[in-house]
Structure formats: C-alpha cells, structure tokens
Amino acid sequence: MSSLQDRLTDGAYALGWSTVKKLPEPVAVRLGRTIADLAWKQRGKGVRRLESNYARVVPDATPERLAELSRAGMRSYLRYWMESFRLPAWSEERVRTGFDVKDVHHLTDGLASGKGVILALPHLGNWDLAGAWVTTALKTPFTTVAERLKPESLYDRFVAYREGLGMEVLAHTGSSAFGTLARRLRDGGLVCLVADRDLSASGVEVKFFGEATRMPAGPALLAQQTGALLLPVTLWYDDSPVMQGRIHPPVDVPETGTRTEKTSVMTQALADAFATGIADHPEDWHMLQRLWLADLELRPEPAEGEGP
C-alpha cells in the first residue's frame, strides 16, 4: 500500500470514529444501509467473494438467492461498522441492552470455576459489541489479539478503540502473544479469539461446509496447555436493534491421542459449531476474503473489506 493510500485509509477510519459516533442512531442506520447498497451494486471483489463463499454455505441457492444474500450480507457488514464507530459513545445501558446472549451460563460457570475460559467465534455479527457487553454487563475484562495492520497508525487506532471498550489487545504477530494468553488463562482469566480464518502458516485443516480449509490452532492448544474451558460462540442480527448470540457447550479435550491429533479434533469441533451458526444466519457472516483451500490455491488475494 502506498504512502498516500495509507493516509487515505487511516483518514477514512478516523472520520468514521469522529463523525459517525455523533450521528443519531436512525441516521447512522440509514447511512450504513445506503453505503452497503451502493457497494453491493458496484459488485466489487469483496461482494463477488462474499457470494462465492455463500455458495458453499447454501449450495442449492440460485443466482438470484445468492444476490439477495450478498445484499443482506453487505447491509449486515455495514451495520457492524456503524455500530463499531458508535460504540465508544454508547452508554453502559445501551451496551447492556444491545446484546441478548443465550446459554450465558456456560461462560459464567466457567469463569466461576477459576480455570479460565476461551471464547472462540467466527466473523459473525459484531464481535466488538459482544466484547463490550462482556466487559460492561459481566464486568469481566478479557484479552484478545489483533492483526497488525498497515499503516501502523491504523493498527494503533484499532488497539485504542478496543482498549477503550475494556479489552487487552495483543499483536497477532510475534511469539509472545501465545504465552501471554496462556498466563491470563492460568490466572483464571478470559480470552476471546476470532477463529474462523487462519492468519498463520500453522493452521489446522478442517472440513467446513463439506470442503477443506484451515482454522487457527491457538484456541485448542491453549485449552490443552492451560486446562481452560473452550467455548464456541455464534452471533447474529434480527430485525431489532439488539444483536443475538449463543454460547455453545464446551469443546472437550480428547482423552487420548497426540497433541496434534487432539488439536485437530478440537478445531474440527469448533468449525462444526461455527457452521451451525453460519448456516442459520449466512447473511451475518462477514467473510469477504478467500477461505477454502480450493480458492486459496488458485492465486493469492489481498485482504479486502475485513474489519480487524
């Protein structure tokens, strides 16, 4: 990315956080939908990739149905961004009432046990809002990781934004993040990881909607190494201003097998839990990049349109 592009990208996000958060909520909602519809009509690379990914999730969908899904997907994606730009200005009450999560006892019981908890989730709904709800409604801080973006100033903005919501943010690159996460878990803490897309060379191959892809090994390895509870989470939107969510039952560590074998079984269990939520609400899965190995092997594609 050129220096000019860096400055433009950083400036666009800065404008979002400084301006959108001041808009009345109905205005922000309309703005997000307008931007989403314009982007969808242009049928850029991200929209085409979204439709291609949805074709795996809904294999019997007609081209017309895929177009409907991609339009709804872009609206959901822009809802994520409008909410994220506005989250720093939300009151504690707005955050607490903005998320309704089912089976939260899996999380609260896990935290009460003192063994530590890992929440693993895909790019569904608004993971930042879910995190803000945890720090606000449950009064529980947690640690997460973020992809190191370019320009550096943009990465710093995202770190400051998430730290302002009560999160401890570690850089995804470097060898120290795993050790820090393990220490937090051994101390009985909470770790939250977006885990449906591998950003390293050490991902675990899984079957996902019937095809091979790779997902991060980190959640399963952390659970094995620390004894922490591993809980899949899925999120979705309905027609209300309240995001919905579900905390799924724990992914157990297999009693037998090598560490590699255990990691493979556990990561496949995460993929299966993610798939249930995505299949139920495909339009809320914001995957605008290549994911399946068959697509990745065609040619590399730079990340586009993804919130870090």
PDB file of C-alpha atoms in Angstrom:
ATOM      1  CA  MET A   1       0.000   0.000   0.000  1.00  0.00           C
ATOM      2  CA  SER A   2       1.410   3.376  -0.973  1.00  0.00           C
ATOM      3  CA  SER A   3       2.001   6.192   1.486  1.00  0.00           C
ATOM      4  CA  LEU A   4      -0.949   8.103   0.000  1.00  0.00           C
ATOM      5  CA  GLN A   5      -3.203   5.056   0.271  1.00  0.00           C
ATOM      6  CA  ASP A   6      -2.055   4.584   3.865  1.00  0.00           C
ATOM      7  CA  ARG A   7      -3.024   8.138   4.748  1.00  0.00           C
ATOM      8  CA  LEU A   8      -6.375   7.861   2.958  1.00  0.00           C
ATOM      9  CA  THR A   9      -7.224   4.584   4.694  1.00  0.00           C
ATOM     10  CA  ASP A  10      -6.246   5.884   8.105  1.00  0.00           C
ATOM     11  CA  GLY A  11      -8.151   9.105   7.478  1.00  0.00           C
ATOM     12  CA  ALA A  12     -11.305   7.234   6.471  1.00  0.00           C
ATOM     13  CA  TYR A  13     -11.370   5.265   9.712  1.00  0.00           C
ATOM     14  CA  ALA A  14     -10.573   8.368  11.736  1.00  0.00           C
ATOM     15  CA  LEU A  15     -13.507  10.140  10.081  1.00  0.00           C
ATOM     16  CA  GLY A  16     -15.779   7.223  10.927  1.00  0.00           C
ATOM     17  CA  TRP A  17     -14.911   7.253  14.617  1.00  0.00           C
ATOM     18  CA  SER A  18     -15.036  11.028  14.896  1.00  0.00           C
ATOM     19  CA  THR A  19     -18.191  11.663  12.847  1.00  0.00           C
ATOM     20  CA  VAL A  20     -20.427   8.590  12.765  1.00  0.00           C
ATOM     21  CA  LYS A  21     -20.484   8.263  16.543  1.00  0.00           C
ATOM     22  CA  LYS A  22     -22.074  11.733  16.756  1.00  0.00           C
ATOM     23  CA  LEU A  23     -24.965  10.846  14.445  1.00  0.00           C
ATOM     24  CA  PRO A  24     -28.396   9.957  15.822  1.00  0.00           C
ATOM     25  CA  GLU A  25     -28.787   6.194  15.670  1.00  0.00           C
ATOM     26  CA  PRO A  26     -31.539   6.175  12.985  1.00  0.00           C
ATOM     27  CA  VAL A  27     -29.352   8.370  10.779  1.00  0.00           C
ATOM     28  CA  ALA A  28     -26.355   6.065  11.238  1.00  0.00           C
ATOM     29  CA  VAL A  29     -28.528   3.041  10.386  1.00  0.00           C
ATOM     30  CA  ARG A  30     -29.743   4.666   7.156  1.00  0.00           C
ATOM     31  CA  LEU A  31     -26.231   5.766   6.246  1.00  0.00           C
ATOM     32  CA  GLY A  32     -24.871   2.259   6.711  1.00  0.00           C
ATOM     33  CA  ARG A  33     -27.618   0.736   4.591  1.00  0.00           C
ATOM     34  CA  THR A  34     -27.073   3.319   1.831  1.00  0.00           C
ATOM     35  CA  ILE A  35     -23.328   2.658   1.717  1.00  0.00           C
ATOM     36  CA  ALA A  36     -23.950  -1.106   1.734  1.00  0.00           C
ATOM     37  CA  ASP A  37     -26.392  -0.920  -1.175  1.00  0.00           C
ATOM     38  CA  LEU A  38     -24.023   1.244  -3.216  1.00  0.00           C
ATOM     39  CA  ALA A  39     -21.142  -1.166  -2.623  1.00  0.00           C
ATOM     40  CA  TRP A  40     -23.353  -4.132  -3.494  1.00  0.00           C
ATOM     41  CA  LYS A  41     -24.474  -2.543  -6.784  1.00  0.00           C
ATOM     42  CA  GLN A  42     -20.853  -1.939  -7.801  1.00  0.00           C
ATOM     43  CA  ARG A  43     -20.147  -5.680  -7.437  1.00  0.00           C
ATOM     44  CA  GLY A  44     -16.528  -5.248  -6.458  1.00  0.00           C
ATOM     45  CA  LYS A  45     -14.143  -8.034  -5.484  1.00  0.00           C
ATOM     46  CA  GLY A  46     -15.431  -8.239  -1.907  1.00  0.00           C
ATOM     47  CA  VAL A  47     -19.074  -8.618  -2.955  1.00  0.00           C
ATOM     48  CA  ARG A  48     -18.231 -11.277  -5.530  1.00  0.00           C
ATOM     49  CA  ARG A  49     -16.163 -13.175  -2.982  1.00  0.00           C
ATOM     50  CA  LEU A  50     -18.997 -12.922  -0.449  1.00  0.00           C
ATOM     51  CA  GLU A  51     -21.372 -14.537  -2.946  1.00  0.00           C
ATOM     52  CA  SER A  52     -18.822 -17.248  -3.717  1.00  0.00           C
ATOM     53  CA  ASN A  53     -18.487 -18.041  -0.008  1.00  0.00           C
ATOM     54  CA  TYR A  54     -22.254 -18.056   0.466  1.00  0.00           C
ATOM     55  CA  ALA A  55     -22.497 -20.570  -2.375  1.00  0.00           C
ATOM     56  CA  ARG A  56     -20.623 -23.034  -0.114  1.00  0.00           C
ATOM     57  CA  VAL A  57     -22.933 -22.304   2.809  1.00  0.00           C
ATOM     58  CA  VAL A  58     -26.152 -22.521   0.759  1.00  0.00           C
ATOM     59  CA  PRO A  59     -25.192 -24.925  -2.043  1.00  0.00           C
ATOM     60  CA  ASP A  60     -28.701 -25.131  -3.522  1.00  0.00           C
ATOM     61  CA  ALA A  61     -29.104 -21.340  -3.784  1.00  0.00           C
ATOM     62  CA  THR A  62     -29.985 -19.903  -7.181  1.00  0.00           C
ATOM     63  CA  PRO A  63     -28.001 -16.944  -8.550  1.00  0.00           C
ATOM     64  CA  GLU A  64     -30.922 -14.731  -7.543  1.00  0.00           C
ATOM     65  CA  ARG A  65     -30.839 -16.085  -3.988  1.00  0.00           C
ATOM     66  CA  LEU A  66     -27.069 -15.567  -3.774  1.00  0.00           C
ATOM     67  CA  ALA A  67     -27.529 -11.968  -4.914  1.00  0.00           C
ATOM     68  CA  GLU A  68     -30.157 -11.455  -2.200  1.00  0.00           C
ATOM     69  CA  LEU A  69     -27.810 -12.961   0.376  1.00  0.00           C
ATOM     70  CA  SER A  70     -24.872 -10.804  -0.675  1.00  0.00           C
ATOM     71  CA  ARG A  71     -27.006  -7.671  -0.476  1.00  0.00           C
ATOM     72  CA  ALA A  72     -28.185  -8.642   3.005  1.00  0.00           C
ATOM     73  CA  GLY A  73     -24.586  -9.561   3.853  1.00  0.00           C
ATOM     74  CA  MET A  74     -23.294  -6.123   2.886  1.00  0.00           C
ATOM     75  CA  ARG A  75     -26.039  -4.479   4.943  1.00  0.00           C
ATOM     76  CA  SER A  76     -25.064  -6.644   7.911  1.00  0.00           C
ATOM     77  CA  TYR A  77     -21.389  -5.814   7.365  1.00  0.00           C
ATOM     78  CA  LEU A  78     -22.081  -2.075   7.307  1.00  0.00           C
ATOM     79  CA  ARG A  79     -24.255  -2.432  10.398  1.00  0.00           C
ATOM     80  CA  TYR A  80     -21.164  -3.882  12.081  1.00  0.00           C
ATOM     81  CA  TRP A  81     -19.138  -0.847  11.059  1.00  0.00           C
ATOM     82  CA  MET A  82     -21.779   1.728  12.016  1.00  0.00           C
ATOM     83  CA  GLU A  83     -22.133   0.098  15.427  1.00  0.00           C
ATOM     84  CA  SER A  84     -18.388  -0.129  15.877  1.00  0.00           C
ATOM     85  CA  PHE A  85     -17.853   3.541  15.039  1.00  0.00           C
ATOM     86  CA  ARG A  86     -20.575   4.439  17.541  1.00  0.00           C
ATOM     87  CA  LEU A  87     -19.698   2.009  20.349  1.00  0.00           C
ATOM     88  CA  PRO A  88     -17.277   4.394  22.128  1.00  0.00           C
ATOM     89  CA  ALA A  89     -20.174   6.847  22.560  1.00  0.00           C
ATOM     90  CA  TRP A  90     -22.720   4.265  23.753  1.00  0.00           C
ATOM     91  CA  SER A  91     -23.812   4.419  27.376  1.00  0.00           C
ATOM     92  CA  GLU A  92     -23.312   1.373  29.595  1.00  0.00           C
ATOM     93  CA  GLU A  93     -27.071   0.823  29.485  1.00  0.00           C
ATOM     94  CA  ARG A  94     -27.066   0.871  25.663  1.00  0.00           C
ATOM     95  CA  VAL A  95     -24.273  -1.705  25.596  1.00  0.00           C
ATOM     96  CA  ARG A  96     -26.000  -3.957  28.153  1.00  0.00           C
ATOM     97  CA  THR A  97     -29.300  -3.886  26.279  1.00  0.00           C
ATOM     98  CA  GLY A  98     -27.717  -4.096  22.820  1.00  0.00           C
ATOM     99  CA  PHE A  99     -26.849  -7.793  23.075  1.00  0.00           C
ATOM    100  CA  ASP A 100     -29.015 -10.762  24.076  1.00  0.00           C
ATOM    101  CA  VAL A 101     -26.987 -13.931  24.564  1.00  0.00           C
ATOM    102  CA  LYS A 102     -28.402 -17.423  25.074  1.00  0.00           C
ATOM    103  CA  ASP A 103     -26.809 -20.028  27.361  1.00  0.00           C
ATOM    104  CA  VAL A 104     -24.532 -17.495  29.032  1.00  0.00           C
ATOM    105  CA  HIS A 105     -24.253 -19.920  31.953  1.00  0.00           C
ATOM    106  CA  HIS A 106     -21.531 -21.772  30.036  1.00  0.00           C
ATOM    107  CA  LEU A 107     -19.407 -18.638  30.351  1.00  0.00           C
ATOM    108  CA  THR A 108     -20.331 -17.562  33.875  1.00  0.00           C
ATOM    109  CA  ASP A 109     -19.956 -21.090  35.268  1.00  0.00           C
ATOM    110  CA  GLY A 110     -16.603 -21.414  33.552  1.00  0.00           C
ATOM    111  CA  LEU A 111     -15.338 -18.153  34.994  1.00  0.00           C
ATOM    112  CA  ALA A 112     -16.599 -19.126  38.451  1.00  0.00           C
ATOM    113  CA  SER A 113     -14.577 -22.347  38.264  1.00  0.00           C
ATOM    114  CA  GLY A 114     -11.360 -20.306  38.166  1.00  0.00           C
ATOM    115  CA  LYS A 115      -9.883 -22.428  35.363  1.00  0.00           C
ATOM    116  CA  GLY A 116     -10.010 -19.734  32.698  1.00  0.00           C
ATOM    117  CA  VAL A 117     -12.244 -19.538  29.635  1.00  0.00           C
ATOM    118  CA  ILE A 118     -11.534 -19.226  25.913  1.00  0.00           C
ATOM    119  CA  LEU A 119     -14.340 -17.836  23.742  1.00  0.00           C
ATOM    120  CA  ALA A 120     -13.825 -18.662  20.052  1.00  0.00           C
ATOM    121  CA  LEU A 121     -16.072 -17.139  17.405  1.00  0.00           C
ATOM    122  CA  PRO A 122     -16.280 -16.620  13.652  1.00  0.00           C
ATOM    123  CA  HIS A 123     -16.719 -13.334  11.775  1.00  0.00           C
ATOM    124  CA  LEU A 124     -20.434 -13.289  12.571  1.00  0.00           C
ATOM    125  CA  GLY A 125     -22.393 -10.223  13.656  1.00  0.00           C
ATOM    126  CA  ASN A 126     -20.432  -7.709  15.721  1.00  0.00           C
ATOM    127  CA  TRP A 127     -17.733  -9.348  17.847  1.00  0.00           C
ATOM    128  CA  ASP A 128     -16.693  -5.945  19.236  1.00  0.00           C
ATOM    129  CA  LEU A 129     -20.197  -5.365  20.616  1.00  0.00           C
ATOM    130  CA  ALA A 130     -20.175  -8.827  22.173  1.00  0.00           C
ATOM    131  CA  GLY A 131     -16.846  -7.992  23.781  1.00  0.00           C
ATOM    132  CA  ALA A 132     -18.103  -4.665  25.072  1.00  0.00           C
ATOM    133  CA  TRP A 133     -21.105  -6.476  26.563  1.00  0.00           C
ATOM    134  CA  VAL A 134     -18.782  -8.868  28.422  1.00  0.00           C
ATOM    135  CA  THR A 135     -16.742  -6.033  29.929  1.00  0.00           C
ATOM    136  CA  THR A 136     -19.852  -3.972  30.736  1.00  0.00           C
ATOM    137  CA  ALA A 137     -22.641  -6.377  31.688  1.00  0.00           C
ATOM    138  CA  LEU A 138     -20.434  -9.072  33.237  1.00  0.00           C
ATOM    139  CA  LYS A 139     -17.754  -6.646  34.473  1.00  0.00           C
ATOM    140  CA  THR A 140     -15.167  -9.086  33.143  1.00  0.00           C
ATOM    141  CA  PRO A 141     -12.075  -7.845  31.301  1.00  0.00           C
ATOM    142  CA  PHE A 142     -10.518 -10.112  28.709  1.00  0.00           C
ATOM    143  CA  THR A 143      -7.537 -10.465  26.403  1.00  0.00           C
ATOM    144  CA  THR A 144      -7.665 -10.752  22.634  1.00  0.00           C
ATOM    145  CA  VAL A 145      -5.352 -10.463  19.645  1.00  0.00           C
ATOM    146  CA  ALA A 146      -5.479  -8.187  16.608  1.00  0.00           C
ATOM    147  CA  GLU A 147      -3.900  -8.478  13.196  1.00  0.00           C
ATOM    148  CA  ARG A 148      -1.109  -5.933  12.807  1.00  0.00           C
ATOM    149  CA  LEU A 149      -2.458  -3.619  10.125  1.00  0.00           C
ATOM    150  CA  LYS A 150      -0.780  -1.160   7.809  1.00  0.00           C
ATOM    151  CA  PRO A 151      -0.370   1.716   8.210  1.00  0.00           C
ATOM    152  CA  GLU A 152       0.798   1.436  11.801  1.00  0.00           C
ATOM    153  CA  SER A 153      -1.381   4.408  12.726  1.00  0.00           C
ATOM    154  CA  LEU A 154      -4.479   2.425  11.707  1.00  0.00           C
ATOM    155  CA  TYR A 155      -3.428  -0.511  13.879  1.00  0.00           C
ATOM    156  CA  ASP A 156      -2.912   1.916  16.761  1.00  0.00           C
ATOM    157  CA  ARG A 157      -6.436   3.282  16.244  1.00  0.00           C
ATOM    158  CA  PHE A 158      -7.968  -0.189  16.478  1.00  0.00           C
ATOM    159  CA  VAL A 159      -5.949  -1.040  19.567  1.00  0.00           C
ATOM    160  CA  ALA A 160      -7.001   2.211  21.258  1.00  0.00           C
ATOM    161  CA  TYR A 161     -10.628   1.626  20.248  1.00  0.00           C
ATOM    162  CA  ARG A 162     -10.730  -1.878  21.703  1.00  0.00           C
ATOM    163  CA  GLU A 163      -8.782  -0.941  24.801  1.00  0.00           C
ATOM    164  CA  GLY A 164     -11.355   1.816  25.322  1.00  0.00           C
ATOM    165  CA  LEU A 165     -14.016  -0.923  25.401  1.00  0.00           C
ATOM    166  CA  GLY A 166     -12.156  -2.708  28.207  1.00  0.00           C
ATOM    167  CA  MET A 167     -10.115  -5.238  26.235  1.00  0.00           C
ATOM    168  CA  GLU A 168      -6.425  -6.070  26.496  1.00  0.00           C
ATOM    169  CA  VAL A 169      -5.165  -6.265  22.893  1.00  0.00           C
ATOM    170  CA  LEU A 170      -2.074  -8.192  21.804  1.00  0.00           C
ATOM    171  CA  ALA A 171      -0.496  -8.071  18.358  1.00  0.00           C
ATOM    172  CA  HIS A 172      -1.149 -11.220  16.321  1.00  0.00           C
ATOM    173  CA  THR A 173       2.421 -11.298  15.045  1.00  0.00           C
ATOM    174  CA  GLY A 174       5.299 -12.308  17.258  1.00  0.00           C
ATOM    175  CA  SER A 175       5.825 -15.257  19.580  1.00  0.00           C
ATOM    176  CA  SER A 176       4.887 -13.585  22.859  1.00  0.00           C
ATOM    177  CA  ALA A 177       1.105 -13.426  22.336  1.00  0.00           C
ATOM    178  CA  PHE A 178       0.506 -17.143  22.977  1.00  0.00           C
ATOM    179  CA  GLY A 179       2.484 -17.056  26.214  1.00  0.00           C
ATOM    180  CA  THR A 180       0.605 -14.011  27.460  1.00  0.00           C
ATOM    181  CA  LEU A 181      -2.751 -15.610  26.629  1.00  0.00           C
ATOM    182  CA  ALA A 182      -1.714 -18.779  28.481  1.00  0.00           C
ATOM    183  CA  ARG A 183      -0.745 -16.765  31.575  1.00  0.00           C
ATOM    184  CA  ARG A 184      -4.070 -14.941  31.580  1.00  0.00           C
ATOM    185  CA  LEU A 185      -5.914 -18.275  31.415  1.00  0.00           C
ATOM    186  CA  ARG A 186      -3.846 -19.878  34.162  1.00  0.00           C
ATOM    187  CA  ASP A 187      -4.803 -16.911  36.325  1.00  0.00           C
ATOM    188  CA  GLY A 188      -8.471 -17.745  35.722  1.00  0.00           C
ATOM    189  CA  GLY A 189      -8.978 -15.030  33.113  1.00  0.00           C
ATOM    190  CA  LEU A 190     -10.927 -14.764  29.887  1.00  0.00           C
ATOM    191  CA  VAL A 191      -9.527 -14.878  26.353  1.00  0.00           C
ATOM    192  CA  CYS A 192     -11.614 -14.105  23.237  1.00  0.00           C
ATOM    193  CA  LEU A 193     -10.404 -15.093  19.758  1.00  0.00           C
ATOM    194  CA  VAL A 194     -11.921 -14.723  16.288  1.00  0.00           C
ATOM    195  CA  ALA A 195     -11.048 -18.136  14.908  1.00  0.00           C
ATOM    196  CA  ASP A 196     -12.606 -18.954  11.546  1.00  0.00           C
ATOM    197  CA  ARG A 197      -9.768 -17.738   9.322  1.00  0.00           C
ATOM    198  CA  ASP A 198      -6.136 -18.763   9.691  1.00  0.00           C
ATOM    199  CA  LEU A 199      -3.636 -15.903   9.504  1.00  0.00           C
ATOM    200  CA  SER A 200      -0.548 -18.052  10.006  1.00  0.00           C
ATOM    201  CA  ALA A 201       1.239 -20.930   8.321  1.00  0.00           C
ATOM    202  CA  SER A 202       0.324 -23.339  11.131  1.00  0.00           C
ATOM    203  CA  GLY A 203      -3.450 -23.622  10.769  1.00  0.00           C
ATOM    204  CA  VAL A 204      -5.336 -26.876  11.261  1.00  0.00           C
ATOM    205  CA  GLU A 205      -7.072 -28.356   8.233  1.00  0.00           C
ATOM    206  CA  VAL A 206     -10.792 -28.921   8.828  1.00  0.00           C
ATOM    207  CA  LYS A 207     -13.882 -29.736   6.827  1.00  0.00           C
ATOM    208  CA  PHE A 208     -16.131 -26.704   6.642  1.00  0.00           C
ATOM    209  CA  PHE A 209     -19.397 -26.967   4.731  1.00  0.00           C
ATOM    210  CA  GLY A 210     -18.004 -30.079   3.094  1.00  0.00           C
ATOM    211  CA  GLU A 211     -14.715 -28.589   1.852  1.00  0.00           C
ATOM    212  CA  ALA A 212     -11.231 -28.242   3.266  1.00  0.00           C
ATOM    213  CA  THR A 213      -9.983 -25.050   4.874  1.00  0.00           C
ATOM    214  CA  ARG A 214      -7.623 -24.141   7.712  1.00  0.00           C
ATOM    215  CA  MET A 215      -8.507 -22.609  11.046  1.00  0.00           C
ATOM    216  CA  PRO A 216      -6.211 -21.396  13.827  1.00  0.00           C
ATOM    217  CA  ALA A 217      -4.756 -23.966  16.204  1.00  0.00           C
ATOM    218  CA  GLY A 218      -4.471 -21.438  19.039  1.00  0.00           C
ATOM    219  CA  PRO A 219      -7.811 -21.994  20.826  1.00  0.00           C
ATOM    220  CA  ALA A 220      -7.353 -25.770  21.015  1.00  0.00           C
ATOM    221  CA  LEU A 221      -3.690 -25.536  22.012  1.00  0.00           C
ATOM    222  CA  LEU A 222      -4.451 -23.001  24.746  1.00  0.00           C
ATOM    223  CA  ALA A 223      -7.191 -25.235  26.168  1.00  0.00           C
ATOM    224  CA  GLN A 224      -4.841 -28.236  26.225  1.00  0.00           C
ATOM    225  CA  GLN A 225      -1.934 -26.339  27.735  1.00  0.00           C
ATOM    226  CA  THR A 226      -3.839 -24.449  30.428  1.00  0.00           C
ATOM    227  CA  GLY A 227      -6.905 -26.550  31.233  1.00  0.00           C
ATOM    228  CA  ALA A 228      -9.164 -23.615  30.314  1.00  0.00           C
ATOM    229  CA  LEU A 229     -12.698 -24.141  29.068  1.00  0.00           C
ATOM    230  CA  LEU A 230     -13.090 -23.728  25.282  1.00  0.00           C
ATOM    231  CA  LEU A 231     -16.490 -22.315  24.283  1.00  0.00           C
ATOM    232  CA  PRO A 232     -17.654 -21.646  20.702  1.00  0.00           C
ATOM    233  CA  VAL A 233     -19.803 -18.515  20.245  1.00  0.00           C
ATOM    234  CA  THR A 234     -22.088 -17.555  17.366  1.00  0.00           C
ATOM    235  CA  LEU A 235     -23.716 -14.166  16.784  1.00  0.00           C
ATOM    236  CA  TRP A 236     -26.457 -12.873  14.516  1.00  0.00           C
ATOM    237  CA  TYR A 237     -28.772  -9.960  13.842  1.00  0.00           C
ATOM    238  CA  ASP A 238     -32.546  -9.968  13.686  1.00  0.00           C
ATOM    239  CA  ASP A 239     -34.881  -7.112  12.759  1.00  0.00           C
ATOM    240  CA  SER A 240     -34.378  -5.359  16.100  1.00  0.00           C
ATOM    241  CA  PRO A 241     -31.547  -3.081  17.293  1.00  0.00           C
ATOM    242  CA  VAL A 242     -30.436  -5.908  19.616  1.00  0.00           C
ATOM    243  CA  MET A 243     -27.770  -8.361  18.431  1.00  0.00           C
ATOM    244  CA  GLN A 244     -28.400 -12.001  19.297  1.00  0.00           C
ATOM    245  CA  GLY A 245     -25.872 -14.609  20.367  1.00  0.00           C
ATOM    246  CA  ARG A 246     -25.370 -18.107  21.697  1.00  0.00           C
ATOM    247  CA  ILE A 247     -22.599 -19.654  23.775  1.00  0.00           C
ATOM    248  CA  HIS A 248     -22.285 -23.290  22.775  1.00  0.00           C
ATOM    249  CA  PRO A 249     -21.350 -26.193  25.077  1.00  0.00           C
ATOM    250  CA  PRO A 250     -17.637 -26.693  25.795  1.00  0.00           C
ATOM    251  CA  VAL A 251     -15.304 -28.356  23.339  1.00  0.00           C
ATOM    252  CA  ASP A 252     -13.656 -31.066  25.414  1.00  0.00           C
ATOM    253  CA  VAL A 253     -10.014 -32.091  25.166  1.00  0.00           C
ATOM    254  CA  PRO A 254      -9.891 -35.708  23.902  1.00  0.00           C
ATOM    255  CA  GLU A 255      -8.655 -38.191  26.467  1.00  0.00           C
ATOM    256  CA  THR A 256      -6.310 -39.949  24.049  1.00  0.00           C
ATOM    257  CA  GLY A 257      -4.109 -39.018  21.109  1.00  0.00           C
ATOM    258  CA  THR A 258      -1.084 -36.856  20.448  1.00  0.00           C
ATOM    259  CA  ARG A 259      -1.244 -33.092  20.857  1.00  0.00           C
ATOM    260  CA  THR A 260      -1.583 -32.744  17.081  1.00  0.00           C
ATOM    261  CA  GLU A 261      -4.429 -35.259  16.984  1.00  0.00           C
ATOM    262  CA  LYS A 262      -6.230 -33.598  19.879  1.00  0.00           C
ATOM    263  CA  THR A 263      -5.827 -30.185  18.266  1.00  0.00           C
ATOM    264  CA  SER A 264      -7.283 -31.493  15.009  1.00  0.00           C
ATOM    265  CA  VAL A 265     -10.345 -32.984  16.734  1.00  0.00           C
ATOM    266  CA  MET A 266     -10.989 -29.850  18.808  1.00  0.00           C
ATOM    267  CA  THR A 267     -10.581 -27.450  15.899  1.00  0.00           C
ATOM    268  CA  GLN A 268     -12.984 -29.523  13.813  1.00  0.00           C
ATOM    269  CA  ALA A 269     -15.492 -29.302  16.678  1.00  0.00           C
ATOM    270  CA  LEU A 270     -15.116 -25.509  16.635  1.00  0.00           C
ATOM    271  CA  ALA A 271     -15.624 -25.473  12.854  1.00  0.00           C
ATOM    272  CA  ASP A 272     -18.788 -27.555  13.235  1.00  0.00           C
ATOM    273  CA  ALA A 273     -20.184 -25.176  15.867  1.00  0.00           C
ATOM    274  CA  PHE A 274     -19.353 -22.167  13.697  1.00  0.00           C
ATOM    275  CA  ALA A 275     -21.051 -23.832  10.734  1.00  0.00           C
ATOM    276  CA  THR A 276     -24.326 -24.230  12.627  1.00  0.00           C
ATOM    277  CA  GLY A 277     -24.478 -20.502  13.354  1.00  0.00           C
ATOM    278  CA  ILE A 278     -23.399 -19.502   9.853  1.00  0.00           C
ATOM    279  CA  ALA A 279     -25.900 -21.850   8.197  1.00  0.00           C
ATOM    280  CA  ASP A 280     -28.707 -20.354  10.287  1.00  0.00           C
ATOM    281  CA  HIS A 281     -27.673 -16.763   9.525  1.00  0.00           C
ATOM    282  CA  PRO A 282     -25.397 -16.734   6.449  1.00  0.00           C
ATOM    283  CA  GLU A 283     -26.026 -13.039   5.737  1.00  0.00           C
ATOM    284  CA  ASP A 284     -24.338 -12.150   9.051  1.00  0.00           C
ATOM    285  CA  TRP A 285     -21.088 -13.947   8.185  1.00  0.00           C
ATOM    286  CA  HIS A 286     -18.734 -11.207   7.053  1.00  0.00           C
ATOM    287  CA  MET A 287     -16.231 -13.254   5.064  1.00  0.00           C
ATOM    288  CA  LEU A 288     -15.202 -11.113   2.091  1.00  0.00           C
ATOM    289  CA  GLN A 289     -11.939 -12.996   1.522  1.00  0.00           C
ATOM    290  CA  ARG A 290     -10.877 -16.360   0.135  1.00  0.00           C
ATOM    291  CA  LEU A 291     -11.225 -19.033   2.797  1.00  0.00           C
ATOM    292  CA  TRP A 292     -11.382 -22.543   1.332  1.00  0.00           C
ATOM    293  CA  LEU A 293      -8.157 -24.197   0.215  1.00  0.00           C
ATOM    294  CA  ALA A 294      -9.511 -24.744  -3.286  1.00  0.00           C
ATOM    295  CA  ASP A 295      -9.814 -20.966  -3.662  1.00  0.00           C
ATOM    296  CA  LEU A 296      -6.513 -20.160  -1.967  1.00  0.00           C
ATOM    297  CA  GLU A 297      -4.659 -22.491  -4.315  1.00  0.00           C
ATOM    298  CA  LEU A 298      -5.920 -20.627  -7.385  1.00  0.00           C
ATOM    299  CA  ARG A 299      -3.968 -17.468  -6.659  1.00  0.00           C
ATOM    300  CA  PRO A 300      -3.240 -15.259  -3.656  1.00  0.00           C
ATOM    301  CA  GLU A 301      -5.727 -12.486  -2.956  1.00  0.00           C
ATOM    302  CA  PRO A 302      -5.004  -9.497  -0.713  1.00  0.00           C
ATOM    303  CA  ALA A 303      -7.339  -8.986   2.226  1.00  0.00           C
ATOM    304  CA  GLU A 304     -10.205  -6.710   1.313  1.00  0.00           C
ATOM    305  CA  GLY A 305     -13.014  -5.198   3.301  1.00  0.00           C
ATOM    306  CA  GLU A 306     -12.353  -7.006   6.567  1.00  0.00           C
ATOM    307  CA  GLY A 307     -12.623  -5.424   9.969  1.00  0.00           C
ATOM    308  CA  PRO A 308      -9.564  -6.413  12.011  1.00  0.00           C
TER     309      PRO A 308
END
